[in-house]
XYZ file of C-alpha atoms in Angstrom:
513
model
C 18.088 16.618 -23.985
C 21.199 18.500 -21.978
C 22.333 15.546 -19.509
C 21.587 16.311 -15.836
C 24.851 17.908 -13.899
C 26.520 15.279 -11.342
C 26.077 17.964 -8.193
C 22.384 17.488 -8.442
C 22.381 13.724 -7.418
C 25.124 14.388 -4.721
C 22.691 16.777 -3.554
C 19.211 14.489 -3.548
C 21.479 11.463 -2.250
C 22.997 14.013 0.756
C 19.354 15.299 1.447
C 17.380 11.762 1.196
C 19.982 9.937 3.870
C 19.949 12.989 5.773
C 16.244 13.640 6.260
C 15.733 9.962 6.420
C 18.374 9.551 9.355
C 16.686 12.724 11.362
C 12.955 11.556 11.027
C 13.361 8.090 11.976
C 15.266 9.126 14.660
C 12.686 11.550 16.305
C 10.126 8.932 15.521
C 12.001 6.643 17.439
C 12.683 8.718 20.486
C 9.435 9.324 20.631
C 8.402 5.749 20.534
C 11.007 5.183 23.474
C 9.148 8.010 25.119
C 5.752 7.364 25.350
C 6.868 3.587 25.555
C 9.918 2.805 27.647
C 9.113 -0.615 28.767
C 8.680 -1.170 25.452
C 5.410 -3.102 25.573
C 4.614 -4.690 22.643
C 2.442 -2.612 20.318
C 2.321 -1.901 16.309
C 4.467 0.850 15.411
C 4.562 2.243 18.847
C 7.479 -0.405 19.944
C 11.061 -1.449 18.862
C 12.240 -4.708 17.647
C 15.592 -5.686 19.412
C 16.210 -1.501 19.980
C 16.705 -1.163 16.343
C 13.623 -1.176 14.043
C 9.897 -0.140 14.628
C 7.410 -3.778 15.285
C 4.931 -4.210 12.866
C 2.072 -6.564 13.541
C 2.805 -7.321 9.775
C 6.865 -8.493 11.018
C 5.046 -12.216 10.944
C 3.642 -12.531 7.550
C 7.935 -11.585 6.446
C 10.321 -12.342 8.839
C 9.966 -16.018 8.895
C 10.090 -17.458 5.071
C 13.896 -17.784 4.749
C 14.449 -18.588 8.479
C 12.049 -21.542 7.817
C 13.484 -22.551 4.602
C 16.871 -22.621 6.111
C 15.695 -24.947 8.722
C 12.512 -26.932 6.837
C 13.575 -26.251 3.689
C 10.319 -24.733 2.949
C 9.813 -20.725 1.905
C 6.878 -20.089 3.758
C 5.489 -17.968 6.452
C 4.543 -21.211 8.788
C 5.317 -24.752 8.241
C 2.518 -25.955 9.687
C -0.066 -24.184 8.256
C -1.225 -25.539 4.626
C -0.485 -23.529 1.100
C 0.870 -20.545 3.170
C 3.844 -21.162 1.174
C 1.895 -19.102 -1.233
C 0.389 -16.475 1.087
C 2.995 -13.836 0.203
C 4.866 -12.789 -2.951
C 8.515 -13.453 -2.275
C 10.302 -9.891 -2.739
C 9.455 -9.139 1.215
C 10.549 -11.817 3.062
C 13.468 -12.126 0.659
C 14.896 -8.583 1.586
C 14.551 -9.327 4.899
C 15.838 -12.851 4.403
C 18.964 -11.710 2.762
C 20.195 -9.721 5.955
C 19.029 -12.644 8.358
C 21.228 -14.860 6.463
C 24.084 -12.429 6.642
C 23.770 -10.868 9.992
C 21.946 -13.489 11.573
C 18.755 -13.053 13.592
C 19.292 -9.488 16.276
C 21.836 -7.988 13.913
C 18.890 -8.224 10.656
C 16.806 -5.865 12.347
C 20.240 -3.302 12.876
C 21.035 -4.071 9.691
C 18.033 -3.073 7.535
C 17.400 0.602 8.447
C 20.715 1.293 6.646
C 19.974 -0.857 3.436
C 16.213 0.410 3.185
C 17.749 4.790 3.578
C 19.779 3.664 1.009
C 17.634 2.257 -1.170
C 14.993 5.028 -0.263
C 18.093 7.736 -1.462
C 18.219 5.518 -4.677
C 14.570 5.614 -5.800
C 14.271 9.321 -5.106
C 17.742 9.732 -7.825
C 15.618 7.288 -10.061
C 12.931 9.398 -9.529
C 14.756 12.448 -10.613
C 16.129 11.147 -13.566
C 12.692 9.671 -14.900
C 11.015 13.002 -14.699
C 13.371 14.477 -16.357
C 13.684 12.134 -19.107
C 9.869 12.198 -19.951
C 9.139 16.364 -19.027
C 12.875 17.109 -20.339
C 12.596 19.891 -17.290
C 14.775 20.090 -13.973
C 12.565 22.055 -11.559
C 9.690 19.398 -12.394
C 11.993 16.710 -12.111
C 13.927 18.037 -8.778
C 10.146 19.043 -7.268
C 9.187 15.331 -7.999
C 11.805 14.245 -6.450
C 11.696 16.435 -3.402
C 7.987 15.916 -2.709
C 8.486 12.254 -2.420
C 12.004 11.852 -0.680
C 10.967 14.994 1.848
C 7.403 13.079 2.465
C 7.485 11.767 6.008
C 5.427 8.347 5.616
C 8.504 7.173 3.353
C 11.278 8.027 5.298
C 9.485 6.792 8.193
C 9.118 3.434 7.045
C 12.487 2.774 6.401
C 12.745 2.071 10.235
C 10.584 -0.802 10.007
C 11.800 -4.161 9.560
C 9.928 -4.564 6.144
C 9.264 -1.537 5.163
C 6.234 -0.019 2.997
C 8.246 2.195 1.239
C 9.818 -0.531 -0.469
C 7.268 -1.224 -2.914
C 7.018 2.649 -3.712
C 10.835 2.362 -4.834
C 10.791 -0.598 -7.000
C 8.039 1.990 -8.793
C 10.319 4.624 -8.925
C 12.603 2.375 -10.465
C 9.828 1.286 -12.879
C 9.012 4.770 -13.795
C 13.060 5.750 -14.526
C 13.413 2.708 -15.938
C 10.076 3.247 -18.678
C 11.438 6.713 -19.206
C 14.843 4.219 -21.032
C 12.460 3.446 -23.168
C 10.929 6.526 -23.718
C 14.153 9.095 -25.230
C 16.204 5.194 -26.143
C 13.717 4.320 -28.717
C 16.119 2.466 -30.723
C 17.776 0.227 -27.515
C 15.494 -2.931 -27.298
C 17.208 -4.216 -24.545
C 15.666 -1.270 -22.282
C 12.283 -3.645 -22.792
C 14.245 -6.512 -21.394
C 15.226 -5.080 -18.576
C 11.898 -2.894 -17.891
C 10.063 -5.904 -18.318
C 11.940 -7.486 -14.962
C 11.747 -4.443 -13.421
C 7.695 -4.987 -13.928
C 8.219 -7.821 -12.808
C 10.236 -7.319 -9.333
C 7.640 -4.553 -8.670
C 4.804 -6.784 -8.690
C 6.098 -9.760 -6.811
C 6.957 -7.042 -4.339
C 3.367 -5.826 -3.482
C 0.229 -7.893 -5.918
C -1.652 -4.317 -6.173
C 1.482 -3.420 -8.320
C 0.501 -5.535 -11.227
C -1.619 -2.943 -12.090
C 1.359 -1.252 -13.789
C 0.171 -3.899 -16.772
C -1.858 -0.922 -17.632
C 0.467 1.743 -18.047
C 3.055 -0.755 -19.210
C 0.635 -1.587 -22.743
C 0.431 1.909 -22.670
C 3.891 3.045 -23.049
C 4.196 -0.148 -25.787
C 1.877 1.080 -28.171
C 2.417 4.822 -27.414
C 6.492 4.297 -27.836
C 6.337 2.688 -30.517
C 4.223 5.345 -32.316
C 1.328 2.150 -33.028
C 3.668 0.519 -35.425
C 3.072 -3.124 -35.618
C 6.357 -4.423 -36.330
C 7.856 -2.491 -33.454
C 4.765 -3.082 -31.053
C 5.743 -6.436 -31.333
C 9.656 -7.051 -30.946
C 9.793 -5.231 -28.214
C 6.364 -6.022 -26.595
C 7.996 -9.188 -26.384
C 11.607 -8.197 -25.007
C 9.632 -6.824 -22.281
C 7.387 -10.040 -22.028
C 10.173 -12.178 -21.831
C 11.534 -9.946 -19.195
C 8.825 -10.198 -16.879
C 8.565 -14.098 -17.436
C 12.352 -14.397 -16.554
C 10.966 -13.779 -12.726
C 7.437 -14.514 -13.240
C 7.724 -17.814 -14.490
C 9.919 -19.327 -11.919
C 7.437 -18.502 -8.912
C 4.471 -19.632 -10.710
C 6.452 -22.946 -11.251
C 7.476 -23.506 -7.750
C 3.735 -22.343 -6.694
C 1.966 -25.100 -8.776
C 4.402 -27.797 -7.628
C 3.595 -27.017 -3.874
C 0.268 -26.573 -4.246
C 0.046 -29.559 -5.869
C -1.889 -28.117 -8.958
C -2.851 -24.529 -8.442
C -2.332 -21.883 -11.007
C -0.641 -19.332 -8.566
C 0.670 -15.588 -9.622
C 1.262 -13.724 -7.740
C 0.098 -14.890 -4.265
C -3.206 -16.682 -2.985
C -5.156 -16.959 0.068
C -7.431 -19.907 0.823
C -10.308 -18.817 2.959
C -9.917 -15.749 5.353
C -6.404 -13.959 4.951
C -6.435 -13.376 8.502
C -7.328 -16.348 10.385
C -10.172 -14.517 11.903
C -12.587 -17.297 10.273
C -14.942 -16.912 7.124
C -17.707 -15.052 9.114
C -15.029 -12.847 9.699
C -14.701 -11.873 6.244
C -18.568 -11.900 5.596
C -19.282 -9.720 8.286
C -16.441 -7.265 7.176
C -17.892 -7.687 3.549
C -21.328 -6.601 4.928
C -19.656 -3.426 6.567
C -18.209 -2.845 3.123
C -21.477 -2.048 1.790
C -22.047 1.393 3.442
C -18.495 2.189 4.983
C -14.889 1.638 4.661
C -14.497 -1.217 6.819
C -11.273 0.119 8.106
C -12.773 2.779 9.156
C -15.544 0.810 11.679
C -12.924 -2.228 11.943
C -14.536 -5.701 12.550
C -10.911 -6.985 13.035
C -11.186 -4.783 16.449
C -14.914 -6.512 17.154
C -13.165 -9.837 16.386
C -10.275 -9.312 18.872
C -12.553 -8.013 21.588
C -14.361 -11.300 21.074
C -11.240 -13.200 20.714
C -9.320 -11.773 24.159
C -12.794 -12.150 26.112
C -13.167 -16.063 25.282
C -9.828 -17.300 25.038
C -7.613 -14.652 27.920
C -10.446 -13.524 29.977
C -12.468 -16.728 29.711
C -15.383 -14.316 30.391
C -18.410 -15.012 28.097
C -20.860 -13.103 30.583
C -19.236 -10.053 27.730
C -21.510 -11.527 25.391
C -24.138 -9.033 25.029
C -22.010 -5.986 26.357
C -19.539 -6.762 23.028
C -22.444 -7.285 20.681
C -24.008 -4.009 21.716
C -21.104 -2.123 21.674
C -20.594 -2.598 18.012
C -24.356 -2.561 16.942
C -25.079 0.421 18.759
C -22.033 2.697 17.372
C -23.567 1.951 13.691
C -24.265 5.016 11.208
C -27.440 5.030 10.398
C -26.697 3.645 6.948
C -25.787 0.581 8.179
C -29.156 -0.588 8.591
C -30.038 0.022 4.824
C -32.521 -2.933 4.200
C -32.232 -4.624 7.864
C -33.568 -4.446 10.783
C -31.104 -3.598 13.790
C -32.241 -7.038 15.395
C -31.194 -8.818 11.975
C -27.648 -6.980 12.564
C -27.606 -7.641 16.292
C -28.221 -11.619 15.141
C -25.599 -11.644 12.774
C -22.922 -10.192 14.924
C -24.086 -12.428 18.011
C -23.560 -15.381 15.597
C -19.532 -14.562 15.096
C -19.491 -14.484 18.707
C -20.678 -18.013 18.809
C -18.967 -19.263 15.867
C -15.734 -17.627 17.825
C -17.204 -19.407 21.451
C -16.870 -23.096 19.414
C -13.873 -22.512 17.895
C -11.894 -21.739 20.769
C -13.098 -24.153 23.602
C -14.922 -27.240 21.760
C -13.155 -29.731 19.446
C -15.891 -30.278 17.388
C -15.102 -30.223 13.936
C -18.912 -30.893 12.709
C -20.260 -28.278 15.132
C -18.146 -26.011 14.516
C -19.045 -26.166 10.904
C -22.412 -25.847 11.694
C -21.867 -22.772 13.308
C -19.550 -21.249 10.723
C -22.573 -22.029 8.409
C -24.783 -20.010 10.156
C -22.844 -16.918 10.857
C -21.832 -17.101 7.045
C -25.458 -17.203 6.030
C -26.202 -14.600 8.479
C -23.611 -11.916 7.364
C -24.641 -12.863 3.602
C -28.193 -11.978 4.324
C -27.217 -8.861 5.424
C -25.646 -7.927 2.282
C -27.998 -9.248 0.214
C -30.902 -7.071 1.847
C -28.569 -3.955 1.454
C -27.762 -3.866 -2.253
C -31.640 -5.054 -2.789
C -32.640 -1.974 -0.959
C -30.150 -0.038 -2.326
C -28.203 -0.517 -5.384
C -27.068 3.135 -5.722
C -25.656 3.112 -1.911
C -23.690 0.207 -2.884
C -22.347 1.170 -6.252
C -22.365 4.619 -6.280
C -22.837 6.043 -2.319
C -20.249 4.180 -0.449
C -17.783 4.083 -3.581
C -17.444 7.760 -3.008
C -16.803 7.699 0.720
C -13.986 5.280 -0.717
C -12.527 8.016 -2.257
C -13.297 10.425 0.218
C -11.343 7.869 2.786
C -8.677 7.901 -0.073
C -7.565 10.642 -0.580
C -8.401 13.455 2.439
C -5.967 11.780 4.783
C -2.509 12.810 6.105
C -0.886 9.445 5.775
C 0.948 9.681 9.665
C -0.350 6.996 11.103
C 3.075 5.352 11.451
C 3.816 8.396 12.762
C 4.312 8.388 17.031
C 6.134 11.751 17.114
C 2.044 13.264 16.036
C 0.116 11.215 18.571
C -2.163 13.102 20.463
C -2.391 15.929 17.951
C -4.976 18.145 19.414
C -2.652 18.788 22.518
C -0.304 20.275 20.043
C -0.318 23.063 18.109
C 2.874 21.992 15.842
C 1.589 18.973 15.999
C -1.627 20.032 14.109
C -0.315 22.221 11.293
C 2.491 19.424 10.477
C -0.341 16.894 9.970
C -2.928 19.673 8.029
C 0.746 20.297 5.997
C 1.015 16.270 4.886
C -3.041 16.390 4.698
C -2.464 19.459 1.857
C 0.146 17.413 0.416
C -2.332 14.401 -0.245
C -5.020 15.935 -1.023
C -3.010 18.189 -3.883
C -0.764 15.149 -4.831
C -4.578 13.922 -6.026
C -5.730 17.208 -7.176
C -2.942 17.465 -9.169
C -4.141 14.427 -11.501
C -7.077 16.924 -12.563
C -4.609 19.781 -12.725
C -2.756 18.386 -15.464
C -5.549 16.910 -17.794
C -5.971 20.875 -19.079
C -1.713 20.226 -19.706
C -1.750 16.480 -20.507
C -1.215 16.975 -24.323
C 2.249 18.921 -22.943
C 3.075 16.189 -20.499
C 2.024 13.431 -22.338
C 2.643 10.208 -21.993
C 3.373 10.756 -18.894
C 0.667 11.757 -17.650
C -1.427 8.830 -19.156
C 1.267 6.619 -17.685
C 0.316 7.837 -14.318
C -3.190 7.519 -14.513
C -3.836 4.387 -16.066
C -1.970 2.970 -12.509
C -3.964 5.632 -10.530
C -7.714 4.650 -11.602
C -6.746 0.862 -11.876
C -5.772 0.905 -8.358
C -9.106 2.877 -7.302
C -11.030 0.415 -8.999
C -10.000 -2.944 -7.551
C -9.791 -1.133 -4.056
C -13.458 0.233 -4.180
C -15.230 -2.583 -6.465
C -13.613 -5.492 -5.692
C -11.632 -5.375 -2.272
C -13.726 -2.989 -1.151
C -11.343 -2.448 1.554
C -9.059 0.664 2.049
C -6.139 1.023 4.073
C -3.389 4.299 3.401
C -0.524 1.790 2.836
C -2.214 0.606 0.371
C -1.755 3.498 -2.001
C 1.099 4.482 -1.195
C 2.650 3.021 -4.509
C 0.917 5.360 -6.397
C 2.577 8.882 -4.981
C 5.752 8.363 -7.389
C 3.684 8.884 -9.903
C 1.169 11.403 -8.328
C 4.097 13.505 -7.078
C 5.215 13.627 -10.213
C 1.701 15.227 -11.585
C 2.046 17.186 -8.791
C 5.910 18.780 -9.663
C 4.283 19.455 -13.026
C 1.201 21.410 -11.248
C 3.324 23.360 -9.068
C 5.235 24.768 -11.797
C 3.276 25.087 -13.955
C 1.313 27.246 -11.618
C 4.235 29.053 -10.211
C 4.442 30.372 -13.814
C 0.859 31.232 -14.451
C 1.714 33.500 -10.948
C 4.941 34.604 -12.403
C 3.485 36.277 -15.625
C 0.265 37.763 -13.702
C 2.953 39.805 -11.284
C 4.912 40.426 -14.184
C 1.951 41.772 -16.371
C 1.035 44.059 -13.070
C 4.417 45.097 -11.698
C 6.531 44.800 -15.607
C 10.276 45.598 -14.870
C 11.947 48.971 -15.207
C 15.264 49.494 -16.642
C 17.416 52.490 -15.342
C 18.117 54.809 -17.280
């Protein structure tokens, strides 16, 4: 394989900062724009002038600030076992520039540390397609889709920013790709085995890489035993060198508790557990993203504890029940709904003016029971709308999406004519990134293991978002487009050749004579 001339990285690196500096900068004027008192509001508002507020900011920001006062690495000191609430790759990033800048000058700080880093993973990006398709274009069109896609850049302008966990997996993949044409340099395992592990620590979804990475053991090693093994374990050991520690420190403050990655006891939220019942009710015939009971538990929320108006009872409760799809009343009545939703408005009444710790687990109770009932009816009346029905809209939600929601400058779209074809432009993008995964199955025997690499990630991730969170958001995936953009290079060249021999079979070239 011919090495990869030096003028194409100075190229990607020029491009990646560039693009990156000019996006985050619209985005940000237009954040100023529509917002110049700067009101508080996620993504639409600026942290300190510098970097775009993320209700998320909490759950990062505070971990090393309270460990250099408290001595403890946790989101809040007074709330038990957070200290295991997040994995520690976030709020250590952020941490690093708190401690070095101090608290204003972080938030300055980052945006130039995360383009950089963004510039990085689309060069690692490069060089990994290359080294497993051995072709430029693919590689360079892999590279391009991802640096030039807006969400990425974008985020980079955040304080903690999404895209980080999307280039620790462009790492990954350059870094499996080592081990791929460097058959014979064990020490590649070593060090892919902490890059593994720096991946997953970063965002828990990640782990799911396990997949690809016994994958790439077995297939690398051409299923030799002897080989399977030694460097199996290199990569083991790599992954424990990072693993290990944090499960350590997690069972000593927990005072027992086989930790891993990171735990929540209860709701994840602090909206309460009929909360999360209620939300895994909704789960059963829709996305609950898309009909958010985090929204019906704020409304609730802000009318008892700012308003103090609980005349907004009934208004609230209706409201919700009577916006429902008619699926949502698979196997219950809409009075058995309306009950179960009125009972998180009184569980949410109790907790927020009456300092009864027995009543208010009496209520809990209830609105628990309630919300399971619900559930339990639904799947009873309908097993295949549960496993089968609402799985699909899942993927529906997944993939037919633009991904711009962080997006201010394409607010308002329908007032907007550029605004409209840029987002049907990033929806075409998605929705062929995913396309592209079927694309390459008639190719996969010339792309793999690649290709295998990417998909054992893809479905794993599908799986434990629509069986067992059974919640979607778009940031969720967004680890996964590394590796889908790099099906999708593949797809558009290979197509772009298929096109290239039909015009030449029609229109062959002529030779003067």
């Amino acid at each position: 394989m011919n090495p990869i001339p030096k003028k194409y990285f100075l190229l990607l690196f020029f491009v990646s900062i560039s693009y990156t500096v000019l996006v985050t900068q619209v985005n940000i004027h237009f954040i100023k724009k529509t917002n110049p008192a700067n009101k508080e509001s996620n993504a639409r508002s600026l942290v300190h002038n510098s970097t775009v507020y993320s209700i998320d900011n909490y759950w990062y920001v505070n971990h090393v600030k309270n460990y250099l006062q408290y001595h403890k690495f946790t989101v809040d000191v007074k709330m038990p076992l957070y200290e295991v609430r997040r994995t520690p790759i976030y709020p250590l990033f952020y941490g690093l520039h708190y401690w070095l800048f101090g608290d204003e000058n972080s938030f300055f700080f980052i945006r130039f540390s995360q383009t950089i880093l963004l510039a990085l993973a689309v060069l690692a990006l490069f060089s990994g397609i290359y080294n497993f398709t051995g072709n430029k274009t693919i590689a360079l069109l892999s590279a391009l889709f991802y640096g030039l896609f807006p969400v990425f850049a974008m985020a980079t302008s955040f304080t903690n920013a999404e895209s980080i966990s999307t280039e620790l997996v462009c790492i990954f993949i350059f870094m499996l790709s080592l081990c791929y044409i460097h058959p014979g340099k064990k020490w590649i395992w070593f060090l892919t085995g902490i890059s593994f592990a720096i991946t997953a620590l970063c965002r828990p979804s990640n782990v799911f890489l396990v997949f690809t990475c016994f994958f790439a053991i077995l297939h690398f090693n051409l299923y030799n035993i002897k080989n399977i093994l030694a460097k199996g374990s290199l990569f083991a050991l790599g992954a424990l060198v990072l693993f290990a520690p944090w499960t350590i420190r997690n069972y000593k403050v927990t005072n027992g508790d086989f930790v891993f990655l990171e735990k929540y006891y209860g709701d994840p939220m602090d909206y309460g557990m009929p909360h999360i019942q209620l939300r895994s009710w909704v789960a059963c015939w829709i996305n609950p993203c898309n009909y958010s009971v985090e929204d019906l538990s704020n409304k609730m929320l802000v009318s008892l504890t700012i308003e103090r108006d609980t005349t907004k009872r009934e208004e609230i409760i209706d409201s919700y029940v009577g916006n429902m799809p008619h699926r949502a009343f698979i196997g219950n009545s809409e009075e058995e709904v309306r009950e179960a939703v009125a009972a998180l408005y009184d569980y949410y009444k109790i907790k927020t003016s009456v300092p009864d710790k027995k009543l208010l687990a009496e209520y809990e109770k209830r609105a628990v029971e309630k919300s399971d009932r619900l559930k339990s009816n639904f799947i009873h009346k309908s097993v295949i709308d549960y496993y089968l029905i609402t799985p699909l809209s899942f993927v529906q939600s997944i993939v037919f999406q633009s991904n711009s929601n962080s997006m201010a400058f394409l607010d308002n779209p329908d007032s907007n004519f550029i605004k409209v074809i840029f987002k049907a432009i990033l929806y075409l993008i998605t929705v062929a990134a995913y396309l592209s995964i079927l694309a390459v199955l008639i190719l996969q025997k010339k792309y793999s293991p690649f290709y295998w690499l990417a998909v054992l990630f893809i479905v794993a991730n599908f799986t434990a978002i629509i069986y067992v969170l059974r919640y979607f958001e778009a940031r969720y995936n967004l680890p996964l487009f590394p590796f889908l953009f790099g099906l999708l290079g593949i797809t558009v060249f290979e197509i772009s050749n298929i096109l290239k021999r039909i015009f030449n079979h029609y229109y062959p070239a002529t030779s003067d004579k």
